[in-house]
Amino acid sequence: GCGDGIGSVFLGKFAKQVTGVDYDEELIENNRKEYKDIPNIDFKKLNLLNVSSHKATYDAVVSMDVIEHFNEEEGRKLAANYAKLTNEGGFALIGTPNIASRQYASENRLKNHLHEFNPDELQSLLSNYFKRVFLFSMTDEVVSTSFSKMAWYLMALCVK
């Protein structure tokens, strides 16, 4: 779910190679054109619900604001596929809004987020596919290990 690719560009400043993936072919083509002069960034079309034909795996998988756009069953499949895409010893960083903040959500969020997680649910789901899951919370752009049940946003660092 790289969307317009800006997160891939950001990560490219710190990583040797970045591959942004999205299911939207038009977005991928636009990103390829827009960022063609950045040598360590590549964009590929990928259906995150079916990664069986995708042969590459990665040291790090970053997925911010993606999993909540899928229903609960698809979210389980997504979590399993994040693990399949992650090299042994690698990690995944998965971020999603906390369902506790939903009461303050915009109409767009309410319409487009099919399943949001509470901290325990996210931790439990990801623990099925990764050896270790470290859950962080974020409120007002501060990441911490504080009381996640009241945080606006959840971030999980998952080690395979």
mmCIF file of C-alpha atoms in Angstrom:
data_model
loop_
_atom_site.group_PDB
_atom_site.id
_atom_site.type_symbol
_atom_site.label_atom_id
_atom_site.label_comp_id
_atom_site.label_asym_id
_atom_site.label_seq_id
_atom_site.Cartn_x
_atom_site.Cartn_y
_atom_site.Cartn_z
ATOM 1 C CA GLY A 1 0.000 0.000 0.000
ATOM 2 C CA CYS A 2 2.702 2.531 -0.924
ATOM 3 C CA GLY A 3 0.107 4.907 -2.374
ATOM 4 C CA ASP A 4 1.726 7.987 -3.867
ATOM 5 C CA GLY A 5 5.195 6.743 -2.893
ATOM 6 C CA ILE A 6 6.196 9.505 -0.502
ATOM 7 C CA GLY A 7 6.888 7.006 2.301
ATOM 8 C CA SER A 8 9.091 5.001 -0.063
ATOM 9 C CA VAL A 9 11.052 8.157 -0.885
ATOM 10 C CA PHE A 10 11.494 8.853 2.835
ATOM 11 C CA LEU A 11 12.696 5.294 3.518
ATOM 12 C CA GLY A 12 15.025 5.503 0.514
ATOM 13 C CA LYS A 13 17.059 8.123 2.368
ATOM 14 C CA PHE A 14 17.980 5.502 4.970
ATOM 15 C CA ALA A 15 17.910 2.179 3.112
ATOM 16 C CA LYS A 16 20.119 0.659 0.454
ATOM 17 C CA GLN A 17 17.078 -0.390 -1.618
ATOM 18 C CA VAL A 18 13.337 0.269 -1.260
ATOM 19 C CA THR A 19 10.519 -1.459 -3.127
ATOM 20 C CA GLY A 20 7.156 0.258 -2.868
ATOM 21 C CA VAL A 21 4.196 -2.001 -3.618
ATOM 22 C CA ASP A 22 0.550 -1.283 -4.275
ATOM 23 C CA TYR A 23 -2.322 -3.029 -6.009
ATOM 24 C CA ASP A 24 -3.195 0.086 -8.013
ATOM 25 C CA GLU A 25 -1.331 -0.156 -11.330
ATOM 26 C CA GLU A 26 -1.935 3.525 -12.111
ATOM 27 C CA LEU A 27 -0.319 4.575 -8.816
ATOM 28 C CA ILE A 28 2.656 2.316 -9.501
ATOM 29 C CA GLU A 29 3.149 3.787 -12.991
ATOM 30 C CA ASN A 30 2.833 7.340 -11.663
ATOM 31 C CA ASN A 31 5.381 6.593 -8.932
ATOM 32 C CA ARG A 32 7.810 5.089 -11.444
ATOM 33 C CA LYS A 33 7.625 8.282 -13.515
ATOM 34 C CA GLU A 34 7.655 10.686 -10.573
ATOM 35 C CA TYR A 35 10.634 9.092 -8.821
ATOM 36 C CA LYS A 36 12.576 7.722 -11.806
ATOM 37 C CA ASP A 37 15.672 9.723 -10.839
ATOM 38 C CA ILE A 38 15.995 8.102 -7.407
ATOM 39 C CA PRO A 39 18.179 5.051 -8.076
ATOM 40 C CA ASN A 40 17.474 3.022 -4.932
ATOM 41 C CA ILE A 41 13.669 3.048 -5.206
ATOM 42 C CA ASP A 42 11.568 0.619 -7.229
ATOM 43 C CA PHE A 43 7.795 0.234 -7.495
ATOM 44 C CA LYS A 44 5.887 -2.987 -8.186
ATOM 45 C CA LYS A 45 2.251 -3.970 -8.428
ATOM 46 C CA LEU A 46 1.402 -6.501 -5.713
ATOM 47 C CA ASN A 47 -1.836 -7.838 -4.315
ATOM 48 C CA LEU A 48 -1.023 -8.101 -0.611
ATOM 49 C CA LEU A 49 -3.787 -10.674 -0.197
ATOM 50 C CA ASN A 50 -2.005 -13.031 -2.601
ATOM 51 C CA VAL A 51 1.787 -12.900 -2.476
ATOM 52 C CA SER A 52 2.392 -16.479 -3.648
ATOM 53 C CA SER A 53 3.733 -15.380 -7.043
ATOM 54 C CA HIS A 54 5.954 -12.676 -5.505
ATOM 55 C CA LYS A 55 9.341 -14.352 -5.099
ATOM 56 C CA ALA A 56 11.234 -11.535 -3.350
ATOM 57 C CA THR A 57 11.477 -11.260 0.421
ATOM 58 C CA TYR A 58 12.743 -8.302 2.390
ATOM 59 C CA ASP A 59 14.845 -7.477 5.430
ATOM 60 C CA ALA A 60 12.177 -4.973 6.455
ATOM 61 C CA VAL A 61 8.509 -4.658 5.573
ATOM 62 C CA VAL A 62 6.872 -1.332 6.386
ATOM 63 C CA SER A 63 3.102 -1.050 6.233
ATOM 64 C CA MET A 64 1.586 2.133 7.573
ATOM 65 C CA ASP A 65 -2.144 2.794 7.290
ATOM 66 C CA VAL A 66 -2.924 -0.259 5.167
ATOM 67 C CA ILE A 67 -4.318 -3.133 7.245
ATOM 68 C CA GLU A 68 -7.374 -1.178 8.433
ATOM 69 C CA HIS A 69 -8.612 -0.885 4.828
ATOM 70 C CA PHE A 70 -9.357 -4.628 4.808
ATOM 71 C CA ASN A 71 -12.038 -6.607 6.610
ATOM 72 C CA GLU A 72 -11.112 -8.749 9.621
ATOM 73 C CA GLU A 73 -10.534 -11.964 7.650
ATOM 74 C CA GLU A 74 -8.444 -10.163 5.025
ATOM 75 C CA GLY A 75 -6.483 -8.499 7.826
ATOM 76 C CA ARG A 76 -5.466 -11.945 9.109
ATOM 77 C CA LYS A 77 -4.324 -12.899 5.617
ATOM 78 C CA LEU A 78 -2.428 -9.623 5.313
ATOM 79 C CA ALA A 79 -0.584 -10.258 8.589
ATOM 80 C CA ALA A 80 0.392 -13.746 7.392
ATOM 81 C CA ASN A 81 1.589 -12.302 4.091
ATOM 82 C CA TYR A 82 3.656 -9.617 5.807
ATOM 83 C CA ALA A 83 5.474 -12.471 7.540
ATOM 84 C CA LYS A 84 5.911 -14.354 4.230
ATOM 85 C CA LEU A 85 7.476 -11.238 2.701
ATOM 86 C CA THR A 86 9.872 -10.769 5.642
ATOM 87 C CA ASN A 87 13.268 -12.506 5.654
ATOM 88 C CA GLU A 88 14.134 -14.720 8.610
ATOM 89 C CA GLY A 89 15.704 -12.401 11.188
ATOM 90 C CA GLY A 90 14.078 -9.397 9.516
ATOM 91 C CA PHE A 91 11.290 -7.245 10.835
ATOM 92 C CA ALA A 92 7.969 -5.700 9.885
ATOM 93 C CA LEU A 93 6.742 -2.329 11.091
ATOM 94 C CA ILE A 94 2.960 -2.166 10.968
ATOM 95 C CA GLY A 95 0.992 0.939 11.876
ATOM 96 C CA THR A 96 -2.746 1.469 12.114
ATOM 97 C CA PRO A 97 -5.195 3.760 13.894
ATOM 98 C CA ASN A 98 -6.386 2.548 17.275
ATOM 99 C CA ILE A 99 -10.100 1.749 17.250
ATOM 100 C CA ALA A 100 -10.360 3.774 20.480
ATOM 101 C CA SER A 101 -9.881 6.945 18.409
ATOM 102 C CA ARG A 102 -12.668 6.004 15.980
ATOM 103 C CA GLN A 103 -15.257 8.116 17.795
ATOM 104 C CA TYR A 104 -13.303 11.189 16.633
ATOM 105 C CA ALA A 105 -12.784 9.910 13.077
ATOM 106 C CA SER A 106 -13.584 11.736 9.870
ATOM 107 C CA GLU A 107 -16.345 10.514 7.582
ATOM 108 C CA ASN A 108 -13.680 9.380 5.115
ATOM 109 C CA ARG A 109 -11.970 7.237 7.750
ATOM 110 C CA LEU A 110 -15.264 5.737 8.872
ATOM 111 C CA LYS A 111 -16.135 4.852 5.282
ATOM 112 C CA ASN A 112 -12.741 3.439 4.244
ATOM 113 C CA HIS A 113 -11.487 1.638 7.356
ATOM 114 C CA LEU A 114 -13.226 -1.723 7.270
ATOM 115 C CA HIS A 115 -11.621 -3.107 10.437
ATOM 116 C CA GLU A 116 -9.679 -1.214 13.061
ATOM 117 C CA PHE A 117 -7.813 -2.873 15.910
ATOM 118 C CA ASN A 118 -7.470 -2.393 19.608
ATOM 119 C CA PRO A 119 -3.947 -2.936 20.994
ATOM 120 C CA ASP A 120 -4.563 -6.451 22.347
ATOM 121 C CA GLU A 121 -6.155 -7.611 19.091
ATOM 122 C CA LEU A 122 -3.285 -6.269 16.964
ATOM 123 C CA GLN A 123 -0.657 -7.799 19.263
ATOM 124 C CA SER A 124 -2.449 -11.150 19.242
ATOM 125 C CA LEU A 125 -2.884 -11.215 15.472
ATOM 126 C CA LEU A 126 0.734 -10.378 14.677
ATOM 127 C CA SER A 127 2.055 -12.788 17.312
ATOM 128 C CA ASN A 128 0.594 -15.620 15.230
ATOM 129 C CA TYR A 129 3.121 -14.907 12.463
ATOM 130 C CA PHE A 130 6.163 -13.303 14.098
ATOM 131 C CA LYS A 131 8.501 -14.500 16.874
ATOM 132 C CA ARG A 132 8.308 -11.228 18.784
ATOM 133 C CA VAL A 133 5.911 -8.299 18.587
ATOM 134 C CA PHE A 134 6.697 -5.021 20.335
ATOM 135 C CA LEU A 135 3.665 -2.745 20.470
ATOM 136 C CA PHE A 136 4.067 1.020 20.634
ATOM 137 C CA SER A 137 1.436 3.708 20.867
ATOM 138 C CA MET A 138 1.420 7.128 19.307
ATOM 139 C CA THR A 139 -0.501 10.217 20.325
ATOM 140 C CA ASP A 140 0.314 13.734 19.165
ATOM 141 C CA GLU A 141 3.218 12.372 17.095
ATOM 142 C CA VAL A 142 4.985 10.965 20.167
ATOM 143 C CA VAL A 143 5.789 7.250 20.039
ATOM 144 C CA SER A 144 5.930 5.505 23.397
ATOM 145 C CA THR A 145 5.213 2.335 25.286
ATOM 146 C CA SER A 146 2.653 4.122 27.433
ATOM 147 C CA PHE A 147 -0.973 3.159 27.893
ATOM 148 C CA SER A 148 -1.811 1.979 24.354
ATOM 149 C CA LYS A 149 -5.537 1.541 24.982
ATOM 150 C CA MET A 150 -5.973 5.327 24.810
ATOM 151 C CA ALA A 151 -3.514 6.053 21.993
ATOM 152 C CA TRP A 152 -4.608 7.467 18.658
ATOM 153 C CA TYR A 153 -2.335 5.191 16.668
ATOM 154 C CA LEU A 154 -0.676 1.807 17.132
ATOM 155 C CA MET A 155 2.694 0.698 15.788
ATOM 156 C CA ALA A 156 3.987 -2.845 15.999
ATOM 157 C CA LEU A 157 7.613 -3.827 15.485
ATOM 158 C CA CYS A 158 7.465 -7.508 14.531
ATOM 159 C CA VAL A 159 10.576 -9.697 14.452
ATOM 160 C CA LYS A 160 10.628 -12.841 12.346
#
